């Protein structure tokens, strides 16, 4: 049996360990991917620390996967060996349940697969994926560049394009980190009046390089008041995990403004009167499914949006993961696994 290197979590809370495993064979509806790169996302803590019930260990994390199909199982239309593909958080959907029939594939009722969580992910030389989870990667995008777009990219791009925001309207991005540095670029490239909100003036230069026309320092300025000076935000993309930072921007929404929560905070207080009078909303956003990822990759090629990455080899996955957790990575961490 041919072997591969994989980095697995042996048990909830256990260390990331590099092991030899059998290379898996694709069953019906599955392809095998020779992994080239895999991003390390903060949501990998779900697998590492066992934050969802029912995760079976050992488990290989990783849901920002780019690689080449090298073997195709039975009953696989369209997809062929040699195609370069990406796999994100959504691990596939059935296409026939009621939610899928309504087009809400992300809440498929029969397939609840999550890459790197309910099935092995991309911290490995090979992995399996259902065809409904595959995004085709455009030729003009390097695999290191493409990996973070499979989660951080699709989350921000797909959220923004579904808000109904129009060119010229105000979009504020709270937090310039792994998600925020992409969100600023997408908003600017979509022609929005883009406002970056971050802690400290040190971030301003980078925010402007990424395309922000305005910068608000939420350490020394009141972000709600500053946004109102610009007419109020049509969309605020809140990428932060600090409830205070999210709370402090709410008053910056304009008429029919939407606060899109893509960072998870424990709780958030809203002012219903202000929201009713101004037709405002606070909304959660699920990142997207495979076609949304494919659109994200294509838009990124078209517009020049790129993730800023720090790259590590697979055998330094544990160190790379700790670097991601430290919050010091600028901005995404990517495992380079093989050509
Ligand atoms: Zn992720
Ligand atoms: Zn379904």
Short mmCIF file of C-alpha atoms and ligand atoms in Angstrom, two decimals:
data_model
loop_
_atom_site.label_atom_id
_atom_site.label_comp_id
_atom_site.label_asym_id
_atom_site.label_seq_id
_atom_site.Cartn_x
_atom_site.Cartn_y
_atom_site.Cartn_z
CA UNK A 1 0.00 0.00 0.00
CA UNK A 2 1.57 3.36 -0.99
CA UNK A 3 1.97 5.78 1.90
CA UNK A 4 1.69 9.51 2.35
CA UNK A 5 2.64 12.06 4.99
CA UNK A 6 -0.24 13.60 6.90
CA UNK A 7 -0.54 15.86 9.91
CA UNK A 8 -3.27 14.66 12.25
CA UNK A 9 -4.86 15.56 15.56
CA UNK A 10 -4.86 12.29 17.58
CA UNK A 11 -7.57 13.38 20.04
CA UNK A 12 -9.45 16.53 21.03
CA UNK A 13 -6.86 18.93 22.45
CA UNK A 14 -4.00 16.70 21.30
CA UNK A 15 -0.91 17.91 19.41
CA UNK A 16 -0.55 18.12 15.64
CA UNK A 17 1.58 15.09 14.76
CA UNK A 18 3.09 14.08 11.44
CA UNK A 19 2.35 10.45 10.54
CA UNK A 20 2.57 8.01 7.63
CA UNK A 21 -0.82 6.90 6.35
CA UNK A 22 -2.14 4.81 3.49
CA UNK A 23 -3.02 6.94 0.47
CA UNK A 24 -6.86 6.80 0.38
CA UNK A 25 -8.84 5.40 -2.58
CA UNK A 26 -11.79 7.46 -3.86
CA UNK A 27 -15.22 5.82 -3.53
CA UNK A 28 -18.34 6.72 -5.57
CA UNK A 29 -18.78 10.44 -6.15
CA UNK A 30 -15.34 11.23 -4.75
CA UNK A 31 -12.04 12.35 -6.21
CA UNK A 32 -8.56 12.05 -4.77
CA UNK A 33 -6.55 15.25 -4.69
CA UNK A 34 -2.76 15.47 -4.60
CA UNK A 35 -2.55 18.44 -2.26
CA UNK A 36 -0.26 21.31 -3.22
CA UNK A 37 -1.11 23.91 -0.57
CA UNK A 38 -3.41 24.24 2.41
CA UNK A 39 -4.13 27.38 4.40
CA UNK A 40 -4.26 27.29 8.18
CA UNK A 41 -7.45 28.97 9.39
CA UNK A 42 -8.49 29.97 12.89
CA UNK A 43 -11.46 27.60 12.48
CA UNK A 44 -8.98 24.70 12.50
CA UNK A 45 -9.15 25.13 16.28
CA UNK A 46 -12.56 23.42 16.03
CA UNK A 47 -10.81 20.20 15.00
CA UNK A 48 -7.70 20.69 17.11
CA UNK A 49 -9.60 21.41 20.32
CA UNK A 50 -12.75 19.35 19.66
CA UNK A 51 -15.07 22.36 19.76
CA UNK A 52 -17.92 20.65 17.87
CA UNK A 53 -19.49 17.46 19.23
CA UNK A 54 -18.99 14.17 17.39
CA UNK A 55 -15.61 14.74 15.72
CA UNK A 56 -13.91 11.40 15.18
CA UNK A 57 -10.18 11.19 15.82
CA UNK A 58 -7.55 10.95 14.57
CA UNK A 59 -8.52 13.71 12.17
CA UNK A 60 -6.51 15.64 9.58
CA UNK A 61 -7.49 19.36 9.67
CA UNK A 62 -7.40 21.82 6.80
CA UNK A 63 -10.20 23.44 4.76
CA UNK A 64 -8.26 25.84 2.49
CA UNK A 65 -7.01 23.17 0.13
CA UNK A 66 -5.57 23.50 -3.38
CA UNK A 67 -4.34 20.50 -5.34
CA UNK A 68 -4.63 18.44 -8.48
CA UNK A 69 -7.12 15.62 -9.00
CA UNK A 70 -5.05 12.46 -9.41
CA UNK A 71 -7.73 9.77 -9.20
CA UNK A 72 -11.47 9.75 -9.81
CA UNK A 73 -13.95 7.35 -8.16
CA UNK A 74 -17.00 5.76 -9.83
CA UNK A 75 -19.99 7.96 -10.76
CA UNK A 76 -18.00 11.14 -11.24
CA UNK A 77 -19.18 13.28 -14.16
CA UNK A 78 -17.20 16.29 -15.44
CA UNK A 79 -14.17 16.11 -13.13
CA UNK A 80 -10.96 14.52 -14.43
CA UNK A 81 -7.44 13.70 -13.32
CA UNK A 82 -5.12 16.67 -13.90
CA UNK A 83 -7.63 19.42 -13.04
CA UNK A 84 -6.47 21.80 -10.33
CA UNK A 85 -9.17 22.25 -7.71
CA UNK A 86 -9.87 23.86 -4.35
CA UNK A 87 -11.85 22.58 -1.38
CA UNK A 88 -13.15 24.84 1.37
CA UNK A 89 -15.09 24.50 4.64
CA UNK A 90 -18.26 23.23 2.90
CA UNK A 91 -17.56 19.55 2.33
CA UNK A 92 -20.33 19.03 -0.22
CA UNK A 93 -24.12 18.86 -0.49
CA UNK A 94 -26.68 16.40 -1.83
CA UNK A 95 -28.65 18.49 -4.33
CA UNK A 96 -31.97 16.76 -3.54
CA UNK A 97 -32.99 17.73 0.02
CA UNK A 98 -35.49 20.58 0.49
CA UNK A 99 -32.83 23.16 1.37
CA UNK A 100 -30.73 22.20 -1.65
CA UNK A 101 -33.83 22.30 -3.87
CA UNK A 102 -34.34 25.90 -2.70
CA UNK A 103 -30.74 26.71 -3.57
CA UNK A 104 -29.58 26.86 0.05
CA UNK A 105 -26.84 24.30 -0.50
CA UNK A 106 -24.83 25.48 2.49
CA UNK A 107 -27.51 24.12 4.84
CA UNK A 108 -27.91 20.79 3.07
CA UNK A 109 -29.98 18.51 5.28
CA UNK A 110 -28.45 15.19 4.27
CA UNK A 111 -24.76 16.02 3.87
CA UNK A 112 -23.25 17.83 6.79
CA UNK A 113 -19.68 17.23 5.69
CA UNK A 114 -17.13 19.79 6.78
CA UNK A 115 -13.65 19.51 5.31
CA UNK A 116 -11.02 18.75 7.92
CA UNK A 117 -13.67 18.17 10.56
CA UNK A 118 -16.12 15.43 9.58
CA UNK A 119 -13.68 14.13 6.95
CA UNK A 120 -9.92 14.43 6.61
CA UNK A 121 -8.69 17.73 5.21
CA UNK A 122 -5.65 19.21 3.54
CA UNK A 123 -2.79 18.97 6.06
CA UNK A 124 -1.68 15.92 4.04
CA UNK A 125 -0.17 14.91 0.72
CA UNK A 126 -3.49 13.45 -0.49
CA UNK A 127 -7.13 13.81 0.47
CA UNK A 128 -10.56 12.76 -0.78
CA UNK A 129 -13.41 15.13 -1.58
CA UNK A 130 -16.97 14.81 -2.93
CA UNK A 131 -17.40 16.47 -6.30
CA UNK A 132 -19.98 18.94 -4.94
CA UNK A 133 -17.16 20.40 -2.81
CA UNK A 134 -14.81 21.13 -5.73
CA UNK A 135 -13.97 24.56 -7.12
CA UNK A 136 -12.00 24.79 -10.36
CA UNK A 137 -8.87 26.91 -9.88
CA UNK A 138 -8.09 29.38 -12.69
CA UNK A 139 -4.70 28.89 -14.40
CA UNK A 140 -3.47 32.38 -13.56
CA UNK A 141 -3.57 31.88 -9.81
CA UNK A 142 -0.64 30.30 -7.94
CA UNK A 143 -1.61 27.54 -5.51
CA UNK A 144 -0.11 29.41 -2.53
CA UNK A 145 -2.19 32.46 -3.45
CA UNK A 146 -5.35 30.44 -4.01
CA UNK A 147 -5.41 28.51 -0.71
CA UNK A 148 -6.54 31.27 1.70
CA UNK A 149 -9.18 32.38 -0.79
CA UNK A 150 -10.97 29.05 -0.18
CA UNK A 151 -12.08 30.23 3.26
CA UNK A 152 -10.99 33.77 4.16
CA UNK A 153 -11.52 34.88 0.56
CA UNK A 154 -14.90 33.34 -0.11
CA UNK A 155 -16.19 34.41 3.30
CA UNK A 156 -15.50 38.08 2.64
CA UNK A 157 -16.14 38.24 -1.12
CA UNK A 158 -19.33 36.20 -1.05
CA UNK A 159 -20.65 38.10 1.93
CA UNK A 160 -20.00 41.45 0.33
CA UNK A 161 -21.48 40.60 -3.06
CA UNK A 162 -24.67 39.34 -1.40
CA UNK A 163 -25.31 42.49 0.65
CA UNK A 164 -26.73 44.34 -2.35
CA UNK A 165 -24.12 47.11 -1.93
CA UNK A 166 -23.58 49.21 -5.05
CA UNK A 167 -20.47 50.93 -6.40
CA UNK A 168 -19.85 54.24 -4.68
CA UNK A 169 -21.61 53.27 -1.45
CA UNK A 170 -19.81 53.17 1.88
CA UNK A 171 -18.42 49.83 3.03
CA UNK A 172 -16.58 49.72 6.33
CA UNK A 173 -14.34 46.81 7.26
CA UNK A 174 -13.68 46.37 10.95
CA UNK A 175 -10.38 44.64 11.70
CA UNK A 176 -7.45 44.38 9.29
CA UNK A 177 -6.38 40.78 9.83
CA UNK A 178 -6.68 37.56 7.87
CA UNK A 179 -10.27 38.32 6.81
CA UNK A 180 -10.14 42.10 6.90
CA UNK A 181 -7.12 42.57 4.64
CA UNK A 182 -9.03 40.66 1.95
CA UNK A 183 -12.36 42.37 2.65
CA UNK A 184 -10.77 45.82 2.15
CA UNK A 185 -9.37 44.75 -1.22
CA UNK A 186 -12.67 43.23 -2.39
CA UNK A 187 -14.69 46.28 -1.34
CA UNK A 188 -12.27 48.63 -3.10
CA UNK A 189 -12.21 46.50 -6.26
CA UNK A 190 -16.01 46.41 -6.31
CA UNK A 191 -15.93 50.20 -6.49
CA UNK A 192 -17.19 50.87 -2.99
CA UNK A 193 -16.14 53.82 -0.85
CA UNK A 194 -13.97 51.69 1.39
CA UNK A 195 -13.31 52.48 5.03
CA UNK A 196 -10.83 50.47 7.11
CA UNK A 197 -11.33 50.49 10.87
CA UNK A 198 -8.50 49.18 13.03
CA UNK A 199 -6.73 49.75 16.32
CA UNK A 200 -3.88 52.21 15.98
CA UNK A 201 -2.51 54.49 13.27
CA UNK A 202 0.22 51.91 12.44
CA UNK A 203 -2.37 50.06 10.37
CA UNK A 204 -3.27 53.05 8.22
CA UNK A 205 -0.48 52.77 5.65
CA UNK A 206 -1.24 49.12 4.93
CA UNK A 207 -5.00 49.74 4.85
CA UNK A 208 -4.51 52.43 2.22
CA UNK A 209 -2.20 50.17 0.22
CA UNK A 210 -4.94 47.55 0.22
CA UNK A 211 -7.29 50.12 -1.31
CA UNK A 212 -9.05 51.81 1.61
CA UNK A 213 -9.87 55.46 0.86
CA UNK A 214 -10.57 56.21 4.54
CA UNK A 215 -9.04 55.00 7.75
CA UNK A 216 -10.58 55.17 11.22
CA UNK A 217 -8.45 54.45 14.27
CA UNK A 218 -10.91 53.01 16.78
CA UNK A 219 -8.41 53.53 19.60
CA UNK A 220 -8.45 57.32 19.29
CA UNK A 221 -11.64 57.98 17.27
CA UNK A 222 -15.31 57.10 17.64
CA UNK A 223 -15.91 54.88 14.59
CA UNK A 224 -19.70 55.37 14.65
CA UNK A 225 -19.36 59.16 14.55
CA UNK A 226 -16.69 59.02 11.84
CA UNK A 227 -18.86 56.77 9.66
CA UNK A 228 -21.80 59.14 10.08
CA UNK A 229 -19.59 61.97 8.76
CA UNK A 230 -19.29 59.91 5.56
CA UNK A 231 -23.08 59.59 5.38
CA UNK A 232 -23.32 56.30 7.27
CA UNK A 233 -22.23 52.87 6.10
CA UNK A 234 -24.35 50.82 3.73
CA UNK A 235 -22.43 47.76 4.86
CA UNK A 236 -20.17 47.14 7.80
CA UNK A 237 -18.18 43.93 7.53
CA UNK A 238 -17.25 43.01 11.08
CA UNK A 239 -14.36 40.56 10.96
CA UNK A 240 -13.31 41.00 14.58
CA UNK A 241 -13.82 38.66 17.51
CA UNK A 242 -14.01 41.52 20.03
CA UNK A 243 -17.60 42.29 21.07
CA UNK A 244 -16.59 45.85 22.04
CA UNK A 245 -15.10 46.55 18.61
CA UNK A 246 -18.25 45.23 16.93
CA UNK A 247 -20.52 47.14 19.30
CA UNK A 248 -18.70 50.42 18.74
CA UNK A 249 -19.40 50.52 14.99
CA UNK A 250 -23.13 49.73 15.06
CA UNK A 251 -24.07 53.40 15.32
CA UNK A 252 -22.16 54.01 12.08
CA UNK A 253 -24.80 52.32 9.93
CA UNK A 254 -26.65 54.52 7.47
CA UNK A 255 -30.19 54.16 6.14
CA UNK A 256 -30.88 50.50 5.31
CA UNK A 257 -27.37 49.73 6.51
CA UNK A 258 -26.35 46.17 7.28
CA UNK A 259 -23.87 44.96 9.82
CA UNK A 260 -22.53 41.68 8.49
CA UNK A 261 -21.05 39.53 11.23
CA UNK A 262 -18.33 37.29 9.91
CA UNK A 263 -16.34 37.23 13.12
CA UNK A 264 -17.88 35.36 16.05
CA UNK A 265 -18.49 37.32 19.24
CA UNK A 266 -20.27 35.92 22.31
CA UNK A 267 -23.09 38.50 22.22
CA UNK A 268 -24.01 41.84 20.73
CA UNK A 269 -26.44 44.48 21.94
CA UNK A 270 -28.52 46.35 19.39
CA UNK A 271 -30.66 49.46 19.63
CA UNK A 272 -34.03 48.36 18.17
CA UNK A 273 -35.46 51.90 17.89
CA UNK A 274 -32.55 53.16 15.79
CA UNK A 275 -32.73 50.02 13.69
CA UNK A 276 -36.48 50.30 13.04
CA UNK A 277 -36.36 53.97 12.16
CA UNK A 278 -33.46 53.48 9.75
CA UNK A 279 -34.40 50.05 8.39
CA UNK A 280 -31.10 48.60 9.53
CA UNK A 281 -30.12 45.01 10.14
CA UNK A 282 -27.53 42.81 11.74
CA UNK A 283 -26.91 39.64 9.77
CA UNK A 284 -24.78 36.54 10.03
CA UNK A 285 -23.08 35.13 6.99
CA UNK A 286 -22.08 31.57 6.13
CA UNK A 287 -19.04 31.65 3.87
CA UNK A 288 -20.22 29.83 0.75
CA UNK A 289 -20.18 26.63 -1.24
CA UNK A 290 -17.92 25.42 -4.05
CA UNK A 291 -19.31 27.65 -6.81
CA UNK A 292 -18.96 30.69 -4.54
CA UNK A 293 -15.32 29.74 -3.98
CA UNK A 294 -14.82 29.38 -7.71
CA UNK A 295 -16.33 32.84 -8.26
CA UNK A 296 -14.01 34.20 -5.55
CA UNK A 297 -10.94 32.73 -7.23
CA UNK A 298 -11.98 34.11 -10.62
CA UNK A 299 -12.78 37.56 -9.26
CA UNK A 300 -9.42 37.62 -7.47
CA UNK A 301 -7.62 36.92 -10.74
CA UNK A 302 -9.70 39.52 -12.57
CA UNK A 303 -9.13 42.25 -9.99
CA UNK A 304 -5.69 41.41 -8.62
CA UNK A 305 -6.89 40.71 -5.06
CA UNK A 306 -4.34 38.57 -3.23
CA UNK A 307 -3.93 37.28 0.27
CA UNK A 308 -0.69 38.17 2.08
CA UNK A 309 0.74 34.86 3.23
CA UNK A 310 3.46 33.33 5.36
CA UNK A 311 4.42 29.93 3.98
CA UNK A 312 5.61 26.83 5.88
CA UNK A 313 6.43 23.25 4.77
CA UNK A 314 4.12 20.41 5.91
CA UNK A 315 6.58 19.06 8.48
CA UNK A 316 6.43 22.43 10.30
CA UNK A 317 2.61 22.39 10.47
CA UNK A 318 2.55 22.48 14.28
CA UNK A 319 4.78 25.56 14.34
CA UNK A 320 2.74 27.16 11.54
CA UNK A 321 -0.48 26.49 13.46
CA UNK A 322 0.94 28.09 16.63
CA UNK A 323 2.01 31.09 14.56
CA UNK A 324 -1.56 31.45 13.23
CA UNK A 325 -2.92 31.18 16.81
CA UNK A 326 -0.50 33.81 18.11
CA UNK A 327 -2.29 36.41 15.99
CA UNK A 328 1.10 37.62 14.72
CA UNK A 329 0.84 36.16 11.22
CA UNK A 330 0.72 38.77 8.42
CA UNK A 331 -1.88 37.66 7.46
CA UNK A 332 -2.63 34.08 6.45
CA UNK A 333 -0.47 31.03 7.07
CA UNK A 334 -0.18 28.51 4.22
CA UNK A 335 1.36 25.04 4.16
CA UNK A 336 3.29 24.37 0.96
CA UNK A 337 2.93 20.62 0.58
CA UNK A 338 4.15 19.78 -2.91
CA UNK A 339 3.95 20.65 -6.60
ZN1 LIG B 1 -11.64 28.81 7.64
ZN1 LIG B 2 -29.03 18.69 0.38
#
